[in-house]
Every structure is written in C-alpha cells, then in structure tokens.
C-alpha cells in the first residue's frame, strides 16, 4: 500500500512537471502575476527609493574641479638627446602614458602637501586625485575631489605644477634635461556646484533598480508561493470558470447563512450570484432536479459554509432544496447551522432510521437539511452502498436542487461517487490555504477519471474596494452598515 502511494505520488509529480514544462508564460500571464503581487512591487520600490534618498542625504557634499596639461617637445634639450629629438612626437606619446601614475607618487604629491600645508598623507591625497591621459593625445587631465571647492582647485593646480616640475627637472639624472615639457593649458577653477551627491542620477538609478528588484521579488514570490492567491492560480490547474468570489468576513463564521442574517449585504449578493450561475451551468436530470456536489481541495477551506449559503440562496428564490452532509468523516453542517446532528445520513445508510426521521426543515418550508449523524468506521462503504444510490434517486424526484457537502478531495474522492450520478462538481478553494501541489494532484486525478469541475468558488478572496464602495450604496442594510463602521473603528 505504501509503495503504491509513493508510486502514485511520483507519477503525479512527473505529470505536473511535464505540464509545467509544456506550458509557456504569455505576456498576459506575466502582467497577471505582477498585478497579483502589486503590493510587493510597491513595497520593494518604495523601500529602495527611500534608501537611495537617505543615502544621498547622508553622503558628504563634495566638489570636483580639474586642470589640463599639454606635453610638448623641448627644443632646448641638449645634443646628447638628438636621437629623441628626431623622434620627438613618438617619444612624447610613449612617455606620457606613465604620467598618470607618476602624478600620484610621493615625488609629486609631497611638495604639494608642503606647499599648501595639508594635514594629510600622500596615500590619502592620492585617493582624492584622478589623473588620466586621453588615448592618442598629449594631454594629462588632473581632477581633484574634496569637501572644500576652493581647496580642490588649489590642490589641482599645485599637483599640475609639481608634476610639470618633476617631469622637466627631476626625471633624469646627470645634467640631462627632459625632452618633454608639460604646460598648464587650463588651470583649475573653484566649482560653483557640488559634484556629489548627484540627486538626479541617484533618484533615477533608485527608480530603475527599485522597479527591477520589485518585479523580480514579485516573480520570485509567485514561484516560491505554495498556496493560491486568486482564482487565476486555481485555473492554472483546474479548467473551470469562477462562479463566485467570497471575501473574508467575520459574519461568515456565524451559525446562520448570510442570505438569512444579512440579506442586504454584498456577501449575500455574492452567494446569489453563485446561485444564478449554478442555475445555468448545472445540468438538469430527467426529474428536472439539479444535483450539485460541493467539495474542496483540503480541510478548512470553507466548503461547508459555501454549501449552506448556496442552499439558503436557492431556497430564498423559491426552489425546493435538500442539503445533505455527506462528509461522514468530519460532519460539520449541523454545527454550522446550529441544528441537531445526533441523527443523520449515517443512520439511514446503516438501516437504523428512515429519511423522514433525519431530515430537518431549516428557515423556510422548502429548505431541508440532512445532517451526517455520528462518524461511522466505514464511511466509504456506506456512501457506495445501494441504499445511498436509492436515497439519492428518491431525492432527485422530490427536490429542485440537491446539494451534497462531501469530504475534501485530498482526504477521499467521495465527490466522484455523486458526480458520476449526474452531478455538477463545485470546487471551493481558499486564498492562502489551498496548496498548489494538492490542486495539481487533484487535477491529474480528475483527468484520469475523465471528470470536469463545473465551477470554482474562491473563498476569502481579496475585496475590490472600489466595487465594495459602490455596492454599499445599493446593498448594505442598516445593520450591516453599523457593523462595518464598528469594524473600521476598531481597526483604527
């Protein structure tokens, strides 16, 4: 048994991997993912942009200025350097490449420190200086960055003079003079504006990096997410339309369906919308009755709450409805509706009671409920028994709608038994609760059984605030409005 289970799980994983490999992400899918995680993108973007602004504000203000020197051939050099004189141009070009490094040595910078009385080391001063020789030119460009603009100009000019002096007088031994002469052609001036921090550039980079990292974070979050976030996630595995999106609300935890306790609320309208959709998509049997099987992927996803509210919405419209709690492993309809659950379907299937003895009227004369009763040790055997088939056949002849609340698909495939009898399968999934892995396995199982889901109900869906504000005008009852105001006040 264990080996078979492991084998089936491995096959399901391979099927899911093959499906993922075969599918391609379109541009619409990408925008859907980004829209789903828009909050993540905004948070990351704002965080990075804020960090960029803080970094810019805390960075010290610095000024940059520079001077330019030009290397020329020294005609007054001695005759011993006649060979260099004949090739003066090539000699200058070969020698000038070493001057950027020479400018940061102690021979050049120590005289600058002594001249300007700088309280700084040679290495520290060298870190403030940038010297370059533009390619294929005889220019040496010296730039200095400092927190004092005036001092930056003084250092740049002093370095230029010191470098020129070293090249012309100290670079050669004996009495020889350099054949290269460095002349300052553009002295450094005091800068009018700081060079850093560059607010425009920093903010531009922050915006680009913030958007990029925000989008990457959203995509990574979607890939690493193990639970569904919206009905699009469900439809990636279950090919079925979404017939309802039920927002999270504390009123749903009550013992009365929303159609009864809050008939004017938007949530009650959501269940009425599900009722309307089911009236179109659920097939009609030979007895003009519609059999609707409600299940979920796993536990605690709200299938019983949805079943009870749909049953109440159907009964509200005048239809004769029977709600059967067929989740014999974990009965919950009786507790949800606050009715007696001591006797129920288990007694009927075991021959201890008749249907008339366990069916109860709820709210309206046309709404009947059959609780599950006590937990039996052989739930699967009872649900597959001829008595269950006969019970269901009789129910289809007496009611307009028969709703069956069954066990979650990961627990048992009881829902398959009833769908085979002509029922419509409604899958309830809960945001942040339904696992994608379970959905993939269920999808593979339904494909194997050649069975389709008729509709998806997303529980605890994110509220569309704009639509909710518009709907408040039409649907909120006075009692609902008071409770809504109270909840908003408590959140402050």
CSV table of C-alpha atoms in Angstrom, one decimal:
chain,number,residue,atom,x,y,z
A,1,UNK,CA,0.0,0.0,0.0
A,2,UNK,CA,2.7,2.4,1.0
A,3,UNK,CA,4.7,1.6,-2.1
A,4,UNK,CA,1.7,2.2,-4.3
A,5,UNK,CA,1.0,5.5,-2.7
A,6,UNK,CA,4.6,6.6,-3.2
A,7,UNK,CA,4.5,5.5,-6.8
A,8,UNK,CA,1.2,7.4,-7.5
A,9,UNK,CA,2.7,10.5,-5.9
A,10,UNK,CA,5.8,10.2,-8.1
A,11,UNK,CA,3.7,9.8,-11.2
A,12,UNK,CA,1.6,12.9,-10.2
A,13,UNK,CA,4.7,14.9,-9.7
A,14,UNK,CA,6.1,13.9,-13.1
A,15,UNK,CA,2.7,14.7,-14.7
A,16,UNK,CA,2.7,18.1,-13.0
A,17,UNK,CA,6.3,18.8,-14.1
A,18,UNK,CA,5.5,17.8,-17.7
A,19,UNK,CA,2.6,20.1,-17.7
A,20,UNK,CA,4.6,23.0,-16.4
A,21,UNK,CA,7.4,22.3,-18.9
A,22,UNK,CA,4.8,22.2,-21.7
A,23,UNK,CA,3.1,25.4,-20.8
A,24,UNK,CA,4.5,28.8,-21.7
A,25,UNK,CA,4.1,32.0,-19.9
A,26,UNK,CA,2.4,34.7,-22.0
A,27,UNK,CA,2.7,38.4,-21.6
A,28,UNK,CA,-0.8,38.4,-20.2
A,29,UNK,CA,0.2,35.8,-17.6
A,30,UNK,CA,3.2,37.9,-16.6
A,31,UNK,CA,1.0,41.0,-16.1
A,32,UNK,CA,-1.4,38.9,-14.2
A,33,UNK,CA,1.4,37.8,-11.8
A,34,UNK,CA,2.6,41.4,-11.4
A,35,UNK,CA,-0.9,42.6,-10.7
A,36,UNK,CA,-1.4,39.9,-8.1
A,37,UNK,CA,1.8,40.9,-6.3
A,38,UNK,CA,1.5,44.6,-6.9
A,39,UNK,CA,1.8,45.2,-3.1
A,40,UNK,CA,5.2,43.5,-3.1
A,41,UNK,CA,6.4,45.6,-6.0
A,42,UNK,CA,5.3,48.8,-4.4
A,43,UNK,CA,6.8,48.0,-1.0
A,44,UNK,CA,10.2,47.0,-2.5
A,45,UNK,CA,10.2,50.0,-4.9
A,46,UNK,CA,9.4,52.5,-2.0
A,47,UNK,CA,12.0,50.8,0.2
A,48,UNK,CA,14.8,51.1,-2.3
A,49,UNK,CA,13.8,54.6,-3.4
A,50,UNK,CA,13.7,55.7,0.3
A,51,UNK,CA,17.1,54.0,0.9
A,52,UNK,CA,18.5,55.9,-2.1
A,53,UNK,CA,17.2,59.2,-0.8
A,54,UNK,CA,18.6,58.5,2.7
A,55,UNK,CA,22.0,57.5,1.3
A,56,UNK,CA,22.1,60.7,-0.9
A,57,UNK,CA,21.1,62.9,2.1
A,58,UNK,CA,23.7,61.3,4.4
A,59,UNK,CA,26.5,61.4,1.8
A,60,UNK,CA,29.1,64.2,2.3
A,61,UNK,CA,28.9,67.1,-0.1
A,62,UNK,CA,31.9,67.1,-2.4
A,63,UNK,CA,33.3,69.4,-5.1
A,64,UNK,CA,35.3,68.3,-8.1
A,65,UNK,CA,37.5,70.5,-10.3
A,66,UNK,CA,40.4,69.8,-12.6
A,67,UNK,CA,43.2,71.2,-14.7
A,68,UNK,CA,44.7,70.2,-18.0
A,69,UNK,CA,48.4,69.9,-19.1
A,70,UNK,CA,49.8,69.5,-22.6
A,71,UNK,CA,53.1,67.8,-23.3
A,72,UNK,CA,55.3,69.4,-25.9
A,73,UNK,CA,58.7,68.8,-27.4
A,74,UNK,CA,61.5,70.7,-25.6
A,75,UNK,CA,63.7,72.3,-28.3
A,76,UNK,CA,66.3,73.5,-25.8
A,77,UNK,CA,67.3,69.9,-24.8
A,78,UNK,CA,71.0,69.0,-25.2
A,79,UNK,CA,72.6,67.4,-28.3
A,80,UNK,CA,73.1,64.1,-26.3
A,81,UNK,CA,69.4,63.6,-26.8
A,82,UNK,CA,69.5,64.2,-30.5
A,83,UNK,CA,68.0,60.7,-31.2
A,84,UNK,CA,65.0,61.6,-29.1
A,85,UNK,CA,64.7,65.0,-30.9
A,86,UNK,CA,64.5,63.2,-34.2
A,87,UNK,CA,61.6,61.2,-33.0
A,88,UNK,CA,60.1,63.7,-30.6
A,89,UNK,CA,56.5,63.0,-31.3
A,90,UNK,CA,56.7,59.2,-30.8
A,91,UNK,CA,58.8,59.8,-27.7
A,92,UNK,CA,56.3,62.1,-26.1
A,93,UNK,CA,53.5,59.6,-26.8
A,94,UNK,CA,55.4,56.8,-25.2
A,95,UNK,CA,56.4,58.8,-22.1
A,96,UNK,CA,53.1,60.5,-21.4
A,97,UNK,CA,51.4,57.2,-20.7
A,98,UNK,CA,53.3,56.9,-17.5
A,99,UNK,CA,52.5,60.3,-16.2
A,100,UNK,CA,49.1,59.4,-14.6
A,101,UNK,CA,50.9,57.0,-12.3
A,102,UNK,CA,53.7,59.4,-11.7
A,103,UNK,CA,51.3,62.1,-10.6
A,104,UNK,CA,50.2,60.0,-7.6
A,105,UNK,CA,53.7,59.3,-6.3
A,106,UNK,CA,55.4,60.8,-3.3
A,107,UNK,CA,57.8,62.8,-5.6
A,108,UNK,CA,54.9,64.7,-7.0
A,109,UNK,CA,52.4,64.9,-4.0
A,110,UNK,CA,54.8,65.6,-1.1
A,111,UNK,CA,55.7,69.0,-2.5
A,112,UNK,CA,52.0,69.8,-2.8
A,113,UNK,CA,51.4,68.9,0.8
A,114,UNK,CA,54.3,71.0,1.9
A,115,UNK,CA,53.2,74.0,-0.3
A,116,UNK,CA,49.6,74.0,0.9
A,117,UNK,CA,50.3,72.9,4.5
A,118,UNK,CA,47.9,70.0,4.2
A,119,UNK,CA,47.4,67.8,7.2
A,120,UNK,CA,47.1,64.6,5.1
A,121,UNK,CA,49.3,61.7,4.0
A,122,UNK,CA,50.5,61.1,0.5
A,123,UNK,CA,48.2,58.0,0.1
A,124,UNK,CA,45.2,59.9,1.4
A,125,UNK,CA,45.9,62.8,-1.1
A,126,UNK,CA,46.4,60.3,-3.9
A,127,UNK,CA,42.9,58.9,-3.2
A,128,UNK,CA,41.4,62.3,-3.9
A,129,UNK,CA,43.1,62.7,-7.2
A,130,UNK,CA,42.3,61.3,-10.6
A,131,UNK,CA,44.8,61.6,-13.4
A,132,UNK,CA,44.2,60.4,-17.0
A,133,UNK,CA,45.8,60.6,-20.3
A,134,UNK,CA,43.1,60.5,-23.1
A,135,UNK,CA,44.0,58.0,-25.7
A,136,UNK,CA,46.1,59.2,-28.6
A,137,UNK,CA,46.5,62.7,-27.1
A,138,UNK,CA,49.4,64.6,-25.5
A,139,UNK,CA,47.1,65.9,-22.7
A,140,UNK,CA,47.2,65.0,-19.0
A,141,UNK,CA,44.0,65.7,-17.1
A,142,UNK,CA,44.1,66.1,-13.4
A,143,UNK,CA,40.9,66.2,-11.3
A,144,UNK,CA,40.6,66.6,-7.6
A,145,UNK,CA,37.6,65.9,-5.4
A,146,UNK,CA,37.3,67.5,-1.9
A,147,UNK,CA,34.7,68.7,0.6
A,148,UNK,CA,36.1,72.2,0.0
A,149,UNK,CA,35.8,73.6,-3.5
A,150,UNK,CA,38.5,76.2,-3.1
A,151,UNK,CA,40.9,73.7,-1.6
A,152,UNK,CA,40.1,71.3,-4.5
A,153,UNK,CA,41.2,74.0,-7.1
A,154,UNK,CA,44.4,74.8,-5.1
A,155,UNK,CA,45.3,71.1,-4.9
A,156,UNK,CA,44.7,70.5,-8.6
A,157,UNK,CA,46.8,73.5,-9.7
A,158,UNK,CA,49.6,72.5,-7.2
A,159,UNK,CA,49.7,68.9,-8.5
A,160,UNK,CA,49.9,70.2,-12.0
A,161,UNK,CA,52.9,72.4,-11.2
A,162,UNK,CA,54.6,69.7,-9.2
A,163,UNK,CA,54.1,67.1,-12.0
A,164,UNK,CA,55.5,69.5,-14.6
A,165,UNK,CA,58.5,70.3,-12.4
A,166,UNK,CA,59.3,66.6,-11.8
A,167,UNK,CA,59.0,65.8,-15.5
A,168,UNK,CA,61.2,68.6,-16.6
A,169,UNK,CA,63.8,68.7,-13.9
A,170,UNK,CA,63.9,65.6,-11.7
A,171,UNK,CA,63.1,62.8,-14.0
A,172,UNK,CA,66.6,62.5,-15.5
A,173,UNK,CA,70.0,62.1,-13.8
A,174,UNK,CA,73.2,63.9,-14.5
A,175,UNK,CA,72.8,67.3,-16.3
A,176,UNK,CA,70.3,66.0,-18.8
A,177,UNK,CA,67.0,67.7,-19.3
A,178,UNK,CA,63.8,66.1,-20.3
A,179,UNK,CA,62.8,66.3,-23.9
A,180,UNK,CA,59.2,66.6,-22.7
A,181,UNK,CA,57.7,69.8,-21.4
A,182,UNK,CA,54.4,69.9,-19.5
A,183,UNK,CA,52.5,73.2,-19.7
A,184,UNK,CA,49.3,74.1,-17.9
A,185,UNK,CA,46.8,75.0,-20.6
A,186,UNK,CA,43.7,75.1,-18.4
A,187,UNK,CA,44.1,75.8,-14.7
A,188,UNK,CA,41.5,74.6,-12.2
A,189,UNK,CA,38.8,77.0,-11.0
A,190,UNK,CA,36.6,76.9,-7.9
A,191,UNK,CA,33.5,74.9,-8.7
A,192,UNK,CA,30.1,76.6,-8.3
A,193,UNK,CA,28.1,73.5,-7.5
A,194,UNK,CA,28.9,70.2,-5.7
A,195,UNK,CA,29.6,67.2,-7.8
A,196,UNK,CA,28.2,64.8,-5.3
A,197,UNK,CA,25.7,63.6,-4.2
A,198,UNK,CA,24.1,63.7,-7.6
A,199,UNK,CA,20.5,63.7,-6.6
A,200,UNK,CA,19.0,63.4,-10.1
A,201,UNK,CA,21.3,60.5,-11.1
A,202,UNK,CA,20.8,58.7,-7.7
A,203,UNK,CA,17.0,59.0,-7.9
A,204,UNK,CA,17.0,57.8,-11.5
A,205,UNK,CA,19.1,54.8,-10.5
A,206,UNK,CA,16.9,54.2,-7.5
A,207,UNK,CA,13.7,54.2,-9.6
A,208,UNK,CA,15.2,51.8,-12.2
A,209,UNK,CA,16.7,49.5,-9.5
A,210,UNK,CA,13.5,49.7,-7.4
A,211,UNK,CA,11.3,48.6,-10.3
A,212,UNK,CA,13.6,45.9,-11.4
A,213,UNK,CA,14.1,44.4,-7.9
A,214,UNK,CA,10.4,44.8,-7.2
A,215,UNK,CA,9.4,42.9,-10.3
A,216,UNK,CA,12.0,40.2,-9.6
A,217,UNK,CA,10.7,39.9,-6.0
A,218,UNK,CA,7.1,39.6,-7.3
A,219,UNK,CA,8.1,36.9,-9.7
A,220,UNK,CA,10.2,35.1,-7.1
A,221,UNK,CA,7.3,35.3,-4.6
A,222,UNK,CA,4.9,33.8,-7.1
A,223,UNK,CA,7.3,30.9,-8.0
A,224,UNK,CA,8.0,30.2,-4.3
A,225,UNK,CA,4.4,30.5,-3.2
A,226,UNK,CA,2.9,27.1,-2.2
A,227,UNK,CA,-0.7,28.4,-1.8
A,228,UNK,CA,-3.1,30.0,-4.2
A,229,UNK,CA,-3.7,33.8,-4.1
A,230,UNK,CA,-6.6,34.2,-6.5
A,231,UNK,CA,-8.8,32.3,-8.9
A,232,UNK,CA,-6.2,32.6,-11.6
A,233,UNK,CA,-3.9,30.3,-9.6
A,234,UNK,CA,-6.7,27.8,-9.4
A,235,UNK,CA,-7.4,27.9,-13.1
A,236,UNK,CA,-3.8,27.0,-13.8
A,237,UNK,CA,-4.7,23.5,-12.6
A,238,UNK,CA,-8.5,23.3,-12.8
A,239,UNK,CA,-10.0,24.2,-16.1
A,240,UNK,CA,-13.3,25.6,-14.9
A,241,UNK,CA,-15.0,29.1,-14.7
A,242,UNK,CA,-15.0,31.1,-11.4
A,243,UNK,CA,-18.7,31.3,-10.3
A,244,UNK,CA,-18.0,33.1,-7.0
A,245,UNK,CA,-15.5,35.2,-5.1
A,246,UNK,CA,-16.4,35.3,-1.4
A,247,UNK,CA,-14.5,37.9,0.6
A,248,UNK,CA,-13.3,37.2,4.1
A,249,UNK,CA,-15.7,38.4,6.8
A,250,UNK,CA,-16.3,37.6,10.4
A,251,UNK,CA,-20.1,37.3,9.7
A,252,UNK,CA,-19.5,34.2,7.7
A,253,UNK,CA,-18.4,32.4,10.9
A,254,UNK,CA,-21.9,32.7,12.4
A,255,UNK,CA,-24.5,30.0,12.6
A,256,UNK,CA,-26.8,31.5,10.1
A,257,UNK,CA,-26.2,31.8,6.3
A,258,UNK,CA,-25.6,35.4,5.1
A,259,UNK,CA,-28.8,35.3,3.0
A,260,UNK,CA,-30.7,34.9,6.3
A,261,UNK,CA,-28.7,37.0,8.7
A,262,UNK,CA,-27.6,39.8,6.4
A,263,UNK,CA,-29.8,39.6,3.3
A,264,UNK,CA,-28.8,43.1,2.2
A,265,UNK,CA,-25.1,42.6,2.4
A,266,UNK,CA,-22.7,42.4,-0.6
A,267,UNK,CA,-21.7,38.9,0.5
A,268,UNK,CA,-25.3,37.7,0.4
A,269,UNK,CA,-25.3,39.1,-3.2
A,270,UNK,CA,-22.2,37.1,-3.9
A,271,UNK,CA,-23.9,33.9,-3.0
A,272,UNK,CA,-27.0,34.9,-5.0
A,273,UNK,CA,-24.6,35.3,-7.9
A,274,UNK,CA,-23.3,31.8,-7.4
A,275,UNK,CA,-27.0,30.6,-7.3
A,276,UNK,CA,-27.6,32.2,-10.6
A,277,UNK,CA,-24.5,30.7,-12.2
A,278,UNK,CA,-25.4,27.3,-11.0
A,279,UNK,CA,-28.9,27.6,-12.4
A,280,UNK,CA,-27.2,27.8,-15.9
A,281,UNK,CA,-24.2,25.5,-15.6
A,282,UNK,CA,-25.7,22.7,-13.5
A,283,UNK,CA,-27.2,20.0,-15.8
A,284,UNK,CA,-30.9,19.1,-15.2
A,285,UNK,CA,-31.7,15.5,-14.6
A,286,UNK,CA,-34.6,13.5,-16.0
A,287,UNK,CA,-36.6,14.5,-13.0
A,288,UNK,CA,-35.9,18.3,-13.6
A,289,UNK,CA,-33.7,18.3,-10.5
A,290,UNK,CA,-30.1,19.6,-10.3
A,291,UNK,CA,-27.5,17.7,-8.3
A,292,UNK,CA,-24.7,19.9,-7.0
A,293,UNK,CA,-21.7,18.4,-5.3
A,294,UNK,CA,-19.6,20.8,-3.2
A,295,UNK,CA,-16.0,19.8,-2.3
A,296,UNK,CA,-12.7,21.4,-1.6
A,297,UNK,CA,-9.0,20.6,-2.1
A,298,UNK,CA,-8.2,20.3,1.6
A,299,UNK,CA,-9.5,20.9,5.0
A,300,UNK,CA,-10.7,24.2,6.5
A,301,UNK,CA,-11.3,25.9,3.1
A,302,UNK,CA,-14.9,26.8,3.7
A,303,UNK,CA,-16.8,24.2,1.6
A,304,UNK,CA,-19.5,23.7,4.3
A,305,UNK,CA,-20.0,27.5,4.7
A,306,UNK,CA,-20.4,27.8,1.0
A,307,UNK,CA,-22.8,24.8,0.8
A,308,UNK,CA,-25.1,26.2,3.5
A,309,UNK,CA,-25.1,29.7,2.0
A,310,UNK,CA,-25.8,28.3,-1.5
A,311,UNK,CA,-28.7,26.2,-0.2
A,312,UNK,CA,-30.2,29.2,1.6
A,313,UNK,CA,-29.9,31.3,-1.6
A,314,UNK,CA,-31.6,28.7,-3.7
A,315,UNK,CA,-34.4,28.3,-1.1
A,316,UNK,CA,-34.8,32.1,-1.0
A,317,UNK,CA,-35.6,32.0,-4.6
A,318,UNK,CA,-38.5,29.6,-4.1
A,319,UNK,CA,-36.7,26.3,-5.1
A,320,UNK,CA,-37.2,23.2,-3.1
A,321,UNK,CA,-33.7,22.3,-1.7
A,322,UNK,CA,-32.2,19.4,0.1
A,323,UNK,CA,-28.8,19.9,1.7
A,324,UNK,CA,-27.0,16.6,2.5
A,325,UNK,CA,-24.0,16.4,4.8
A,326,UNK,CA,-22.1,13.5,3.1
A,327,UNK,CA,-18.8,14.3,4.8
A,328,UNK,CA,-19.1,11.4,7.2
A,329,UNK,CA,-15.5,11.6,8.3
A,330,UNK,CA,-15.8,15.2,9.6
A,331,UNK,CA,-19.5,16.2,9.8
A,332,UNK,CA,-20.0,20.0,10.1
A,333,UNK,CA,-23.3,21.1,8.5
A,334,UNK,CA,-25.3,20.6,11.7
A,335,UNK,CA,-22.8,22.6,13.7
A,336,UNK,CA,-22.7,25.3,11.1
A,337,UNK,CA,-26.5,25.7,11.1
A,338,UNK,CA,-26.8,25.1,14.8
A,339,UNK,CA,-29.3,22.2,14.4
A,340,UNK,CA,-29.5,18.8,16.0
A,341,UNK,CA,-26.9,16.5,14.4
A,342,UNK,CA,-27.3,13.4,16.5
A,343,UNK,CA,-29.3,11.6,13.8
A,344,UNK,CA,-28.5,11.8,10.1
A,345,UNK,CA,-27.2,10.1,7.0
A,346,UNK,CA,-25.2,7.5,8.8
A,347,UNK,CA,-28.3,6.1,10.5
A,348,UNK,CA,-30.2,5.9,7.1
A,349,UNK,CA,-27.3,4.2,5.3
A,350,UNK,CA,-26.9,1.7,8.2
A,351,UNK,CA,-30.6,0.9,8.2
A,352,UNK,CA,-31.2,2.4,11.7
A,353,UNK,CA,-33.5,5.2,10.6
A,354,UNK,CA,-35.6,6.4,7.6
A,355,UNK,CA,-35.0,9.6,5.6
A,356,UNK,CA,-38.2,11.1,7.1
A,357,UNK,CA,-36.7,10.6,10.6
A,358,UNK,CA,-33.4,12.6,10.0
A,359,UNK,CA,-34.4,15.3,7.5
A,360,UNK,CA,-35.0,18.7,9.2
A,361,UNK,CA,-36.6,21.9,8.0
A,362,UNK,CA,-34.5,25.0,8.2
A,363,UNK,CA,-35.5,28.6,7.8
A,364,UNK,CA,-38.1,28.0,5.1
A,365,UNK,CA,-40.5,25.1,4.4
A,366,UNK,CA,-38.7,24.5,1.1
A,367,UNK,CA,-35.2,24.1,2.6
A,368,UNK,CA,-34.5,20.7,4.1
A,369,UNK,CA,-31.2,19.6,5.7
A,370,UNK,CA,-30.0,16.0,6.3
A,371,UNK,CA,-27.1,16.0,8.8
A,372,UNK,CA,-24.4,13.4,8.7
A,373,UNK,CA,-25.0,12.0,12.1
A,374,UNK,CA,-22.3,10.2,14.1
A,375,UNK,CA,-19.0,9.3,12.4
A,376,UNK,CA,-19.0,5.7,11.0
A,377,UNK,CA,-16.0,3.5,10.8
A,378,UNK,CA,-16.7,2.6,7.2
A,379,UNK,CA,-17.7,5.9,5.5
A,380,UNK,CA,-16.6,4.9,2.0
A,381,UNK,CA,-18.6,1.7,2.1
A,382,UNK,CA,-21.7,3.4,3.2
A,383,UNK,CA,-21.5,6.1,0.6
A,384,UNK,CA,-21.0,3.5,-2.1
A,385,UNK,CA,-23.9,1.4,-0.9
A,386,UNK,CA,-27.2,0.7,-2.9
A,387,UNK,CA,-29.1,2.5,-0.1
A,388,UNK,CA,-27.2,5.7,-0.9
A,389,UNK,CA,-28.0,5.3,-4.6
A,390,UNK,CA,-31.7,4.8,-3.8
A,391,UNK,CA,-31.7,7.7,-1.4
A,392,UNK,CA,-30.2,10.0,-4.0
A,393,UNK,CA,-32.6,8.8,-6.7
A,394,UNK,CA,-35.6,9.5,-4.5
A,395,UNK,CA,-34.3,12.9,-3.6
A,396,UNK,CA,-33.8,13.9,-7.2
A,397,UNK,CA,-37.5,13.1,-7.8
A,398,UNK,CA,-38.7,15.3,-4.9
A,399,UNK,CA,-36.5,18.4,-5.0
A,400,UNK,CA,-35.4,21.1,-7.4
A,401,UNK,CA,-31.9,21.1,-6.1
A,402,UNK,CA,-29.9,18.5,-4.1
A,403,UNK,CA,-26.7,19.9,-2.6
A,404,UNK,CA,-24.1,17.4,-1.2
A,405,UNK,CA,-21.4,18.6,1.0
A,406,UNK,CA,-18.6,16.0,0.6
A,407,UNK,CA,-15.2,15.3,2.0
A,408,UNK,CA,-12.1,17.3,0.7
A,409,UNK,CA,-10.5,15.7,-2.3
A,410,UNK,CA,-7.2,15.1,-0.6
A,411,UNK,CA,-9.0,13.1,2.1
A,412,UNK,CA,-11.2,11.0,-0.1
A,413,UNK,CA,-12.7,11.0,-3.6
A,414,UNK,CA,-16.3,10.7,-2.3
A,415,UNK,CA,-17.3,13.6,-4.6
A,416,UNK,CA,-16.6,11.3,-7.6
A,417,UNK,CA,-19.3,8.9,-6.5
A,418,UNK,CA,-22.0,11.6,-6.7
A,419,UNK,CA,-20.7,13.3,-9.8
A,420,UNK,CA,-21.0,10.0,-11.6
A,421,UNK,CA,-24.7,10.1,-10.9
A,422,UNK,CA,-25.1,13.3,-13.0
A,423,UNK,CA,-24.0,15.9,-10.5
A,424,UNK,CA,-22.1,19.2,-11.1
A,425,UNK,CA,-18.8,19.4,-9.2
A,426,UNK,CA,-18.2,22.8,-7.4
A,427,UNK,CA,-14.6,23.2,-6.1
A,428,UNK,CA,-14.1,25.6,-3.1
A,429,UNK,CA,-10.6,27.0,-2.7
A,430,UNK,CA,-9.4,29.3,-0.1
A,431,UNK,CA,-6.8,32.1,-0.6
A,432,UNK,CA,-3.6,31.4,1.4
A,433,UNK,CA,-4.9,28.0,2.3
A,434,UNK,CA,-5.3,25.8,-0.8
A,435,UNK,CA,-2.0,24.3,-1.7
A,436,UNK,CA,-0.9,24.3,-5.4
A,437,UNK,CA,0.6,20.8,-5.0
A,438,UNK,CA,-2.8,19.4,-3.9
A,439,UNK,CA,-4.6,21.2,-6.8
A,440,UNK,CA,-2.1,19.6,-9.2
A,441,UNK,CA,-2.7,16.1,-7.9
A,442,UNK,CA,-6.5,16.6,-7.9
A,443,UNK,CA,-6.3,17.9,-11.4
A,444,UNK,CA,-4.4,14.8,-12.5
A,445,UNK,CA,-6.9,12.5,-10.8
A,446,UNK,CA,-9.9,14.2,-12.4
A,447,UNK,CA,-8.2,14.0,-15.8
A,448,UNK,CA,-7.7,10.3,-15.2
A,449,UNK,CA,-11.3,9.8,-14.3
A,450,UNK,CA,-12.4,12.0,-17.3
A,451,UNK,CA,-14.3,14.3,-15.0
A,452,UNK,CA,-14.5,18.1,-15.0
A,453,UNK,CA,-15.2,20.7,-12.4
A,454,UNK,CA,-18.2,22.8,-13.2
A,455,UNK,CA,-17.3,25.9,-11.3
A,456,UNK,CA,-14.8,27.4,-8.8
A,457,UNK,CA,-15.7,29.3,-5.7
A,458,UNK,CA,-12.8,31.3,-4.3
A,459,UNK,CA,-13.2,31.8,-0.5
A,460,UNK,CA,-11.5,34.6,1.4
A,461,UNK,CA,-10.9,36.4,-1.8
A,462,UNK,CA,-9.4,39.9,-1.8
A,463,UNK,CA,-12.0,42.6,-1.7
A,464,UNK,CA,-12.3,45.0,-4.6
A,465,UNK,CA,-12.5,48.2,-2.5
A,466,UNK,CA,-13.9,50.3,-5.3
A,467,UNK,CA,-16.6,47.8,-6.2
A,468,UNK,CA,-17.4,47.4,-2.5
A,469,UNK,CA,-17.9,51.2,-2.0
A,470,UNK,CA,-20.2,51.2,-5.0
A,471,UNK,CA,-22.2,48.2,-3.8
A,472,UNK,CA,-22.6,49.7,-0.3
A,473,UNK,CA,-25.0,52.2,-1.7
A,474,UNK,CA,-27.3,49.6,-3.0
A,475,UNK,CA,-27.0,46.6,-0.8
A,476,UNK,CA,-25.9,47.4,2.7
A,477,UNK,CA,-28.6,47.2,5.2
A,478,UNK,CA,-28.6,49.4,8.2
A,479,UNK,CA,-27.4,46.6,10.5
A,480,UNK,CA,-24.6,45.8,8.1
A,481,UNK,CA,-23.5,49.4,7.8
A,482,UNK,CA,-23.4,49.7,11.6
A,483,UNK,CA,-21.3,46.6,11.9
A,484,UNK,CA,-19.0,47.8,9.1
A,485,UNK,CA,-18.5,51.2,10.8
A,486,UNK,CA,-17.8,49.4,14.0
A,487,UNK,CA,-15.1,47.2,12.4
A,488,UNK,CA,-13.5,50.2,10.7
A,489,UNK,CA,-13.5,52.0,14.1
A,490,UNK,CA,-11.9,49.0,15.8
A,491,UNK,CA,-9.1,48.9,13.2
A,492,UNK,CA,-8.1,52.5,13.8
